Structures are given as C-alpha cells and as structure tokens.
Amino acid sequence: MTLDMIVALLIAVLMGMGIGGGGFLVIYLTLCLNYGQIVAQGTNLVFFIICAVSAIFVHIFKRKISVLQALVMASLGSLGAYITSSLANTVDPEIPKICLGILLITSGSLTIIKNIKKK
C-alpha cells in the first residue's frame, strides 16, 4: 500500500467521522505532493463529493433523509455556490484566503472555549 493510499484512507475515515478530513487532504497535497492550491482544493472537492454521494445512498436506504428537506438544501446550496463563484472572479484572491483563516481561527477558538467550559 502506497503512502498516498494510506493518507486517502485516513482522510476518508476522518471525513466519515465528521471531523473534516478535507483540510488535511489539502495540506497533504500542497505540502507533501507540491500541488498548487487550486488543484488541491479541486481534488479535495472531488474527494468530498464521492464521500458525500456514497453517504447519501446509505442514509436514503436507512430512511434517515427527508427528500423534501434535501431538495431545499441542495437548491439553496446551488444558488449560494453560483453567487459566490460569480463574486470570486471580482475580488482580490487574497481576500478569501484571509477570510478562511479568520473563520478557521474563530471556529477553533470557539471549540476550545466550549470544551474548556464543559470541564
């Protein structure tokens, strides 16, 4: 088994547990395999879509998905993707990087604070 296969398996397990392994995939692709940021993000997106589609089939089979709610969320998500992709072509490329960094720092900080308050 190659290192790439092991990393893909570990990231798939993390994604399956809801931990967000996609971030690790982008880091691995950019730092270890020298992929460009855009290629790494695109590869991560394809990886995520494959995992999500397989999960959808499992949940539909177990009757844990409301088809109406799923259609509403998919429609709104598609609209949001269209709007933000249109905006992405008009803003400085550094702005989304900064926003993502702020989002990750804020999310991580809130998670740490929440876990400290539990104890």
PDB file of C-alpha atoms in Angstrom:
ATOM      1  CA  MET A   1       0.000   0.000   0.000  1.00  0.00           C
ATOM      2  CA  THR A   2       1.468   3.365  -1.000  1.00  0.00           C
ATOM      3  CA  LEU A   3       1.640   6.404   1.243  1.00  0.00           C
ATOM      4  CA  ASP A   4      -0.975   8.154  -0.917  1.00  0.00           C
ATOM      5  CA  MET A   5      -3.416   5.288  -0.368  1.00  0.00           C
ATOM      6  CA  ILE A   6      -2.824   5.299   3.382  1.00  0.00           C
ATOM      7  CA  VAL A   7      -3.341   9.065   3.575  1.00  0.00           C
ATOM      8  CA  ALA A   8      -6.528   8.801   1.472  1.00  0.00           C
ATOM      9  CA  LEU A   9      -7.859   6.053   3.764  1.00  0.00           C
ATOM     10  CA  LEU A  10      -7.100   8.046   6.920  1.00  0.00           C
ATOM     11  CA  ILE A  11      -8.690  11.183   5.487  1.00  0.00           C
ATOM     12  CA  ALA A  12     -11.774   9.222   4.394  1.00  0.00           C
ATOM     13  CA  VAL A  13     -12.104   7.835   7.922  1.00  0.00           C
ATOM     14  CA  LEU A  14     -11.831  11.338   9.401  1.00  0.00           C
ATOM     15  CA  MET A  15     -14.422  12.644   6.929  1.00  0.00           C
ATOM     16  CA  GLY A  16     -16.714   9.729   7.762  1.00  0.00           C
ATOM     17  CA  MET A  17     -16.490  10.631  11.438  1.00  0.00           C
ATOM     18  CA  GLY A  18     -17.370  14.239  10.630  1.00  0.00           C
ATOM     19  CA  ILE A  19     -14.000  15.618  11.674  1.00  0.00           C
ATOM     20  CA  GLY A  20     -13.321  17.443   8.428  1.00  0.00           C
ATOM     21  CA  GLY A  21     -10.530  15.463   6.845  1.00  0.00           C
ATOM     22  CA  GLY A  22     -10.700  17.600   3.710  1.00  0.00           C
ATOM     23  CA  GLY A  23      -8.494  20.218   5.306  1.00  0.00           C
ATOM     24  CA  PHE A  24      -5.881  17.545   5.919  1.00  0.00           C
ATOM     25  CA  LEU A  25      -6.132  16.445   2.293  1.00  0.00           C
ATOM     26  CA  VAL A  26      -5.432  19.963   1.037  1.00  0.00           C
ATOM     27  CA  ILE A  27      -2.472  20.265   3.414  1.00  0.00           C
ATOM     28  CA  TYR A  28      -1.101  16.887   2.305  1.00  0.00           C
ATOM     29  CA  LEU A  29      -1.497  17.694  -1.376  1.00  0.00           C
ATOM     30  CA  THR A  30       0.113  21.121  -1.126  1.00  0.00           C
ATOM     31  CA  LEU A  31       2.936  20.380   1.312  1.00  0.00           C
ATOM     32  CA  CYS A  32       3.826  16.765   0.536  1.00  0.00           C
ATOM     33  CA  LEU A  33       2.942  16.426  -3.156  1.00  0.00           C
ATOM     34  CA  ASN A  34       3.583  20.048  -4.185  1.00  0.00           C
ATOM     35  CA  TYR A  35       0.148  20.514  -5.790  1.00  0.00           C
ATOM     36  CA  GLY A  36      -0.959  24.069  -6.414  1.00  0.00           C
ATOM     37  CA  GLN A  37      -3.588  25.434  -4.029  1.00  0.00           C
ATOM     38  CA  ILE A  38      -6.361  25.474  -6.649  1.00  0.00           C
ATOM     39  CA  VAL A  39      -5.612  21.909  -7.821  1.00  0.00           C
ATOM     40  CA  ALA A  40      -5.500  20.700  -4.209  1.00  0.00           C
ATOM     41  CA  GLN A  41      -8.850  22.334  -3.437  1.00  0.00           C
ATOM     42  CA  GLY A  42     -10.391  20.888  -6.597  1.00  0.00           C
ATOM     43  CA  THR A  43      -9.090  17.418  -5.740  1.00  0.00           C
ATOM     44  CA  ASN A  44     -10.483  17.821  -2.229  1.00  0.00           C
ATOM     45  CA  LEU A  45     -13.857  18.799  -3.678  1.00  0.00           C
ATOM     46  CA  VAL A  46     -13.990  15.695  -5.890  1.00  0.00           C
ATOM     47  CA  PHE A  47     -12.949  13.520  -2.922  1.00  0.00           C
ATOM     48  CA  PHE A  48     -15.655  15.103  -0.763  1.00  0.00           C
ATOM     49  CA  ILE A  49     -18.360  14.696  -3.414  1.00  0.00           C
ATOM     50  CA  ILE A  50     -17.595  10.989  -3.771  1.00  0.00           C
ATOM     51  CA  CYS A  51     -17.776  10.513   0.018  1.00  0.00           C
ATOM     52  CA  ALA A  52     -20.966  12.580   0.282  1.00  0.00           C
ATOM     53  CA  VAL A  53     -22.773  10.769  -2.528  1.00  0.00           C
ATOM     54  CA  SER A  54     -21.991   7.372  -1.016  1.00  0.00           C
ATOM     55  CA  ALA A  55     -23.193   8.618   2.397  1.00  0.00           C
ATOM     56  CA  ILE A  56     -26.420   9.914   0.851  1.00  0.00           C
ATOM     57  CA  PHE A  57     -27.233   6.491  -0.577  1.00  0.00           C
ATOM     58  CA  VAL A  58     -26.616   4.836   2.790  1.00  0.00           C
ATOM     59  CA  HIS A  59     -28.864   7.336   4.593  1.00  0.00           C
ATOM     60  CA  ILE A  60     -31.605   7.096   1.972  1.00  0.00           C
ATOM     61  CA  PHE A  61     -31.500   3.317   2.309  1.00  0.00           C
ATOM     62  CA  LYS A  62     -31.842   3.654   6.098  1.00  0.00           C
ATOM     63  CA  ARG A  63     -34.653   6.216   5.591  1.00  0.00           C
ATOM     64  CA  LYS A  64     -32.855   8.909   7.595  1.00  0.00           C
ATOM     65  CA  ILE A  65     -33.155  11.634   4.953  1.00  0.00           C
ATOM     66  CA  SER A  66     -36.164  13.825   4.268  1.00  0.00           C
ATOM     67  CA  VAL A  67     -36.158  14.134   0.488  1.00  0.00           C
ATOM     68  CA  LEU A  68     -38.015  17.475   0.622  1.00  0.00           C
ATOM     69  CA  GLN A  69     -35.517  18.997   3.053  1.00  0.00           C
ATOM     70  CA  ALA A  70     -32.628  17.628   0.998  1.00  0.00           C
ATOM     71  CA  LEU A  71     -34.023  19.204  -2.178  1.00  0.00           C
ATOM     72  CA  VAL A  72     -34.493  22.571  -0.446  1.00  0.00           C
ATOM     73  CA  MET A  73     -30.938  22.493   0.932  1.00  0.00           C
ATOM     74  CA  ALA A  74     -29.489  21.410  -2.422  1.00  0.00           C
ATOM     75  CA  SER A  75     -31.338  24.215  -4.208  1.00  0.00           C
ATOM     76  CA  LEU A  76     -30.194  26.868  -1.747  1.00  0.00           C
ATOM     77  CA  GLY A  77     -26.661  25.481  -1.739  1.00  0.00           C
ATOM     78  CA  SER A  78     -26.546  25.597  -5.532  1.00  0.00           C
ATOM     79  CA  LEU A  79     -27.779  29.190  -5.513  1.00  0.00           C
ATOM     80  CA  GLY A  80     -25.148  30.130  -2.930  1.00  0.00           C
ATOM     81  CA  ALA A  81     -22.428  28.396  -4.945  1.00  0.00           C
ATOM     82  CA  TYR A  82     -23.463  30.269  -8.085  1.00  0.00           C
ATOM     83  CA  ILE A  83     -23.483  33.633  -6.321  1.00  0.00           C
ATOM     84  CA  THR A  84     -20.157  33.133  -4.561  1.00  0.00           C
ATOM     85  CA  SER A  85     -18.430  31.757  -7.659  1.00  0.00           C
ATOM     86  CA  SER A  86     -19.583  34.858  -9.537  1.00  0.00           C
ATOM     87  CA  LEU A  87     -18.183  37.058  -6.766  1.00  0.00           C
ATOM     88  CA  ALA A  88     -14.928  35.094  -6.667  1.00  0.00           C
ATOM     89  CA  ASN A  89     -13.977  36.412 -10.077  1.00  0.00           C
ATOM     90  CA  THR A  90     -14.350  40.019  -8.941  1.00  0.00           C
ATOM     91  CA  VAL A  91     -12.390  40.101  -5.660  1.00  0.00           C
ATOM     92  CA  ASP A  92      -8.684  40.065  -4.865  1.00  0.00           C
ATOM     93  CA  PRO A  93      -7.580  36.409  -4.401  1.00  0.00           C
ATOM     94  CA  GLU A  94      -6.060  37.255  -1.011  1.00  0.00           C
ATOM     95  CA  ILE A  95      -9.442  38.186   0.496  1.00  0.00           C
ATOM     96  CA  PRO A  96     -10.892  34.619   0.516  1.00  0.00           C
ATOM     97  CA  LYS A  97      -7.618  33.325   2.000  1.00  0.00           C
ATOM     98  CA  ILE A  98      -7.798  35.875   4.807  1.00  0.00           C
ATOM     99  CA  CYS A  99     -11.500  35.161   5.401  1.00  0.00           C
ATOM    100  CA  LEU A 100     -10.850  31.404   5.551  1.00  0.00           C
ATOM    101  CA  GLY A 101      -8.019  31.957   8.010  1.00  0.00           C
ATOM    102  CA  ILE A 102     -10.226  34.105  10.238  1.00  0.00           C
ATOM    103  CA  LEU A 103     -13.022  31.514  10.027  1.00  0.00           C
ATOM    104  CA  LEU A 104     -10.694  28.658  10.999  1.00  0.00           C
ATOM    105  CA  ILE A 105      -9.140  30.590  13.898  1.00  0.00           C
ATOM    106  CA  THR A 106     -12.570  31.661  15.165  1.00  0.00           C
ATOM    107  CA  SER A 107     -14.041  28.168  14.828  1.00  0.00           C
ATOM    108  CA  GLY A 108     -11.070  26.553  16.542  1.00  0.00           C
ATOM    109  CA  SER A 109     -11.087  29.118  19.347  1.00  0.00           C
ATOM    110  CA  LEU A 110     -14.814  28.665  19.967  1.00  0.00           C
ATOM    111  CA  THR A 111     -14.394  24.890  20.034  1.00  0.00           C
ATOM    112  CA  ILE A 112     -11.592  25.157  22.583  1.00  0.00           C
ATOM    113  CA  ILE A 113     -13.604  27.567  24.751  1.00  0.00           C
ATOM    114  CA  LYS A 114     -16.673  25.306  24.551  1.00  0.00           C
ATOM    115  CA  ASN A 115     -14.637  22.262  25.625  1.00  0.00           C
ATOM    116  CA  ILE A 116     -12.983  24.140  28.487  1.00  0.00           C
ATOM    117  CA  LYS A 117     -16.403  25.271  29.785  1.00  0.00           C
ATOM    118  CA  LYS A 118     -17.645  21.641  29.770  1.00  0.00           C
ATOM    119  CA  LYS A 119     -14.992  20.663  32.311  1.00  0.00           C
TER     120      LYS A 119
END
